[in-house]
Amino acid sequence: MLAHAAKTSTELAQHQLDQPHHLADALSAMEMPGDNSAAELASLHEQFVRYGYVRFPAFLSGSALDLFREEMAKLERLALRRGFDMPGYNTPRRLSVLGGSLIRKHSPDLSGLYHHHAIRSFVERIAGRRIYSCRHPEEFMVANFLQTTGDTHGWHLDDPPLALVIFAEAPSPGGGGEAEIIVNWHDLCRRKDRSVDVGISDLVGWSRENDMVEQRSHGVGDAYLLRADLNLHRVAPLTASGEKRWVVNMAFQTDQVGSYGETASLLYSPDASPRPAACSSACLAPCITV
């Protein structure tokens, strides 16, 4: 009996030693969607080309997911609270955030995923083209935390064309926080003779009335790739107490030269607002605006 217990303890200790202790190692040991099936890869690529969006259920699992969620839990405690309407779009930002500079400072393990060969190769295969790093010091990798009822990341376009979004926490069905997308927004605005990023609320309303708003739900460990510069998108408000939506968004260029506006700096720059994330639930004072 004692010998068996000792053996079991030894096996458990060895199992723990064998587990990856860094996200990069855990990711290297995983299979990416489409790795072992040309037909699956072709289907995922076709979905992305046709709709500008493709979902990857259980993109992270096992030790990779555990390590990812641990890092995100650490970052959530450091996240900066935002509460303002983005100029131009006039759509709300009610969430807590960290930009790339603070992620790099406080979580080298997580920020290292941005240059990981498995991530880069995967995005290139799904997009069907070479990708390049986003040069914006904040937008290349951001963490968004929806933490309380009413939190939302309002309608917008991204400057970098490609966004890979990975979920550490996700709302339960009916809890809000869905990704909403209006496909081919640029084409719609051209037909309507409208700006793509100024005073968009009425055109969004028209799109919803005409069933043009696609709604997508996700679970913990899921990911999706979005053509984020052409398809207007938002995160719908959380609608139930206790729900949360924590994601990392990695942005990639499709050419070597990127052009960036001010919206990412307004949302993610550490100097834009001093309010910590903890104020979202504990503080009764209004959020500091940008």
mmCIF file of N, CA, C and O in Angstrom, residues 86-91 155-157 185 189 193-204 232 263:
data_model
loop_
_atom_site.group_PDB
_atom_site.id
_atom_site.type_symbol
_atom_site.label_atom_id
_atom_site.label_comp_id
_atom_site.label_asym_id
_atom_site.label_seq_id
_atom_site.Cartn_x
_atom_site.Cartn_y
_atom_site.Cartn_z
ATOM 1 N N MET A 86 -16.538 57.450 -27.934
ATOM 2 C CA MET A 86 -15.425 57.674 -28.846
ATOM 3 C C MET A 86 -15.762 58.779 -29.843
ATOM 4 O O MET A 86 -16.786 58.704 -30.533
ATOM 5 N N PRO A 87 -14.942 59.832 -29.924
ATOM 6 C CA PRO A 87 -15.198 60.903 -30.883
ATOM 7 C C PRO A 87 -15.288 60.359 -32.306
ATOM 8 O O PRO A 87 -14.613 59.411 -32.680
ATOM 9 N N GLY A 88 -16.122 60.984 -33.106
ATOM 10 C CA GLY A 88 -16.333 60.547 -34.486
ATOM 11 C C GLY A 88 -17.442 59.528 -34.550
ATOM 12 O O GLY A 88 -18.552 59.814 -35.008
ATOM 13 N N TYR A 89 -17.154 58.330 -34.062
ATOM 14 C CA TYR A 89 -18.182 57.289 -34.046
ATOM 15 C C TYR A 89 -19.345 57.664 -33.118
ATOM 16 O O TYR A 89 -20.491 57.270 -33.351
ATOM 17 N N ASN A 90 -19.015 58.363 -32.023
ATOM 18 C CA ASN A 90 -19.999 58.686 -30.984
ATOM 19 C C ASN A 90 -20.650 57.421 -30.428
ATOM 20 O O ASN A 90 -21.869 57.356 -30.228
ATOM 21 N N THR A 91 -19.831 56.412 -30.191
ATOM 22 C CA THR A 91 -20.304 55.151 -29.623
ATOM 23 C C THR A 91 -19.566 54.898 -28.313
ATOM 24 O O THR A 91 -18.417 55.309 -28.146
ATOM 25 N N TRP A 155 -19.540 50.375 -31.316
ATOM 26 C CA TRP A 155 -19.266 50.192 -32.744
ATOM 27 C C TRP A 155 -18.014 50.933 -33.201
ATOM 28 O O TRP A 155 -17.812 52.100 -32.860
ATOM 29 N N HIS A 156 -17.199 50.236 -34.009
ATOM 30 C CA HIS A 156 -15.976 50.838 -34.501
ATOM 31 C C HIS A 156 -15.359 49.971 -35.593
ATOM 32 O O HIS A 156 -15.752 48.811 -35.787
ATOM 33 N N LEU A 157 -14.396 50.533 -36.278
ATOM 34 C CA LEU A 157 -13.475 49.814 -37.149
ATOM 35 C C LEU A 157 -12.088 49.882 -36.534
ATOM 36 O O LEU A 157 -11.758 50.835 -35.829
ATOM 37 N N TRP A 185 -19.071 46.874 -44.310
ATOM 38 C CA TRP A 185 -19.502 48.210 -43.891
ATOM 39 C C TRP A 185 -19.032 49.283 -44.868
ATOM 40 O O TRP A 185 -19.786 50.213 -45.188
ATOM 41 N N CYS A 189 -21.504 51.990 -46.727
ATOM 42 C CA CYS A 189 -21.338 53.434 -46.604
ATOM 43 C C CYS A 189 -21.123 54.090 -47.961
ATOM 44 O O CYS A 189 -21.601 55.210 -48.209
ATOM 45 N N ASP A 193 -23.491 56.870 -49.510
ATOM 46 C CA ASP A 193 -22.765 58.140 -49.529
ATOM 47 C C ASP A 193 -22.554 58.658 -48.104
ATOM 48 O O ASP A 193 -22.839 59.808 -47.787
ATOM 49 N N ARG A 194 -22.014 57.775 -47.256
ATOM 50 C CA ARG A 194 -21.806 58.100 -45.856
ATOM 51 C C ARG A 194 -20.352 57.866 -45.462
ATOM 52 O O ARG A 194 -19.653 57.043 -46.048
ATOM 53 N N SER A 195 -19.936 58.575 -44.409
ATOM 54 C CA SER A 195 -18.621 58.333 -43.825
ATOM 55 C C SER A 195 -18.644 57.009 -43.069
ATOM 56 O O SER A 195 -19.664 56.646 -42.462
ATOM 57 N N VAL A 196 -17.528 56.304 -43.086
ATOM 58 C CA VAL A 196 -17.473 55.012 -42.397
ATOM 59 C C VAL A 196 -17.289 55.161 -40.899
ATOM 60 O O VAL A 196 -17.542 54.212 -40.142
ATOM 61 N N ASP A 197 -16.852 56.343 -40.436
ATOM 62 C CA ASP A 197 -16.477 56.465 -39.029
ATOM 63 C C ASP A 197 -16.932 57.760 -38.363
ATOM 64 O O ASP A 197 -16.394 58.144 -37.331
ATOM 65 N N VAL A 198 -17.943 58.407 -38.921
ATOM 66 C CA VAL A 198 -18.472 59.635 -38.325
ATOM 67 C C VAL A 198 -19.995 59.556 -38.294
ATOM 68 O O VAL A 198 -20.630 59.304 -39.327
ATOM 69 N N GLY A 199 -20.581 59.752 -37.112
ATOM 70 C CA GLY A 199 -22.025 59.814 -36.979
ATOM 71 C C GLY A 199 -22.753 58.617 -37.564
ATOM 72 O O GLY A 199 -23.633 58.757 -38.413
ATOM 73 N N ILE A 200 -22.417 57.436 -37.081
ATOM 74 C CA ILE A 200 -22.872 56.200 -37.732
ATOM 75 C C ILE A 200 -24.149 55.616 -37.132
ATOM 76 O O ILE A 200 -24.686 54.642 -37.659
ATOM 77 N N SER A 201 -24.649 56.180 -36.039
ATOM 78 C CA SER A 201 -25.709 55.519 -35.280
ATOM 79 C C SER A 201 -26.957 55.242 -36.107
ATOM 80 O O SER A 201 -27.568 54.169 -35.996
ATOM 81 N N ASP A 202 -27.376 56.197 -36.941
ATOM 82 C CA ASP A 202 -28.598 55.981 -37.714
ATOM 83 C C ASP A 202 -28.423 54.887 -38.755
ATOM 84 O O ASP A 202 -29.345 54.093 -39.000
ATOM 85 N N LEU A 203 -27.234 54.796 -39.354
ATOM 86 C CA LEU A 203 -27.001 53.756 -40.347
ATOM 87 C C LEU A 203 -26.886 52.381 -39.678
ATOM 88 O O LEU A 203 -27.310 51.373 -40.256
ATOM 89 N N VAL A 204 -26.340 52.346 -38.476
ATOM 90 C CA VAL A 204 -26.342 51.094 -37.714
ATOM 91 C C VAL A 204 -27.777 50.665 -37.428
ATOM 92 O O VAL A 204 -28.135 49.490 -37.569
ATOM 93 N N LEU A 232 -17.708 46.736 -39.674
ATOM 94 C CA LEU A 232 -18.014 47.429 -38.430
ATOM 95 C C LEU A 232 -18.374 46.404 -37.360
ATOM 96 O O LEU A 232 -19.081 45.430 -37.641
ATOM 97 N N THR A 263 -7.928 56.773 -32.258
ATOM 98 C CA THR A 263 -8.881 56.070 -31.400
ATOM 99 C C THR A 263 -8.202 55.078 -30.465
ATOM 100 O O THR A 263 -8.578 54.955 -29.297
#
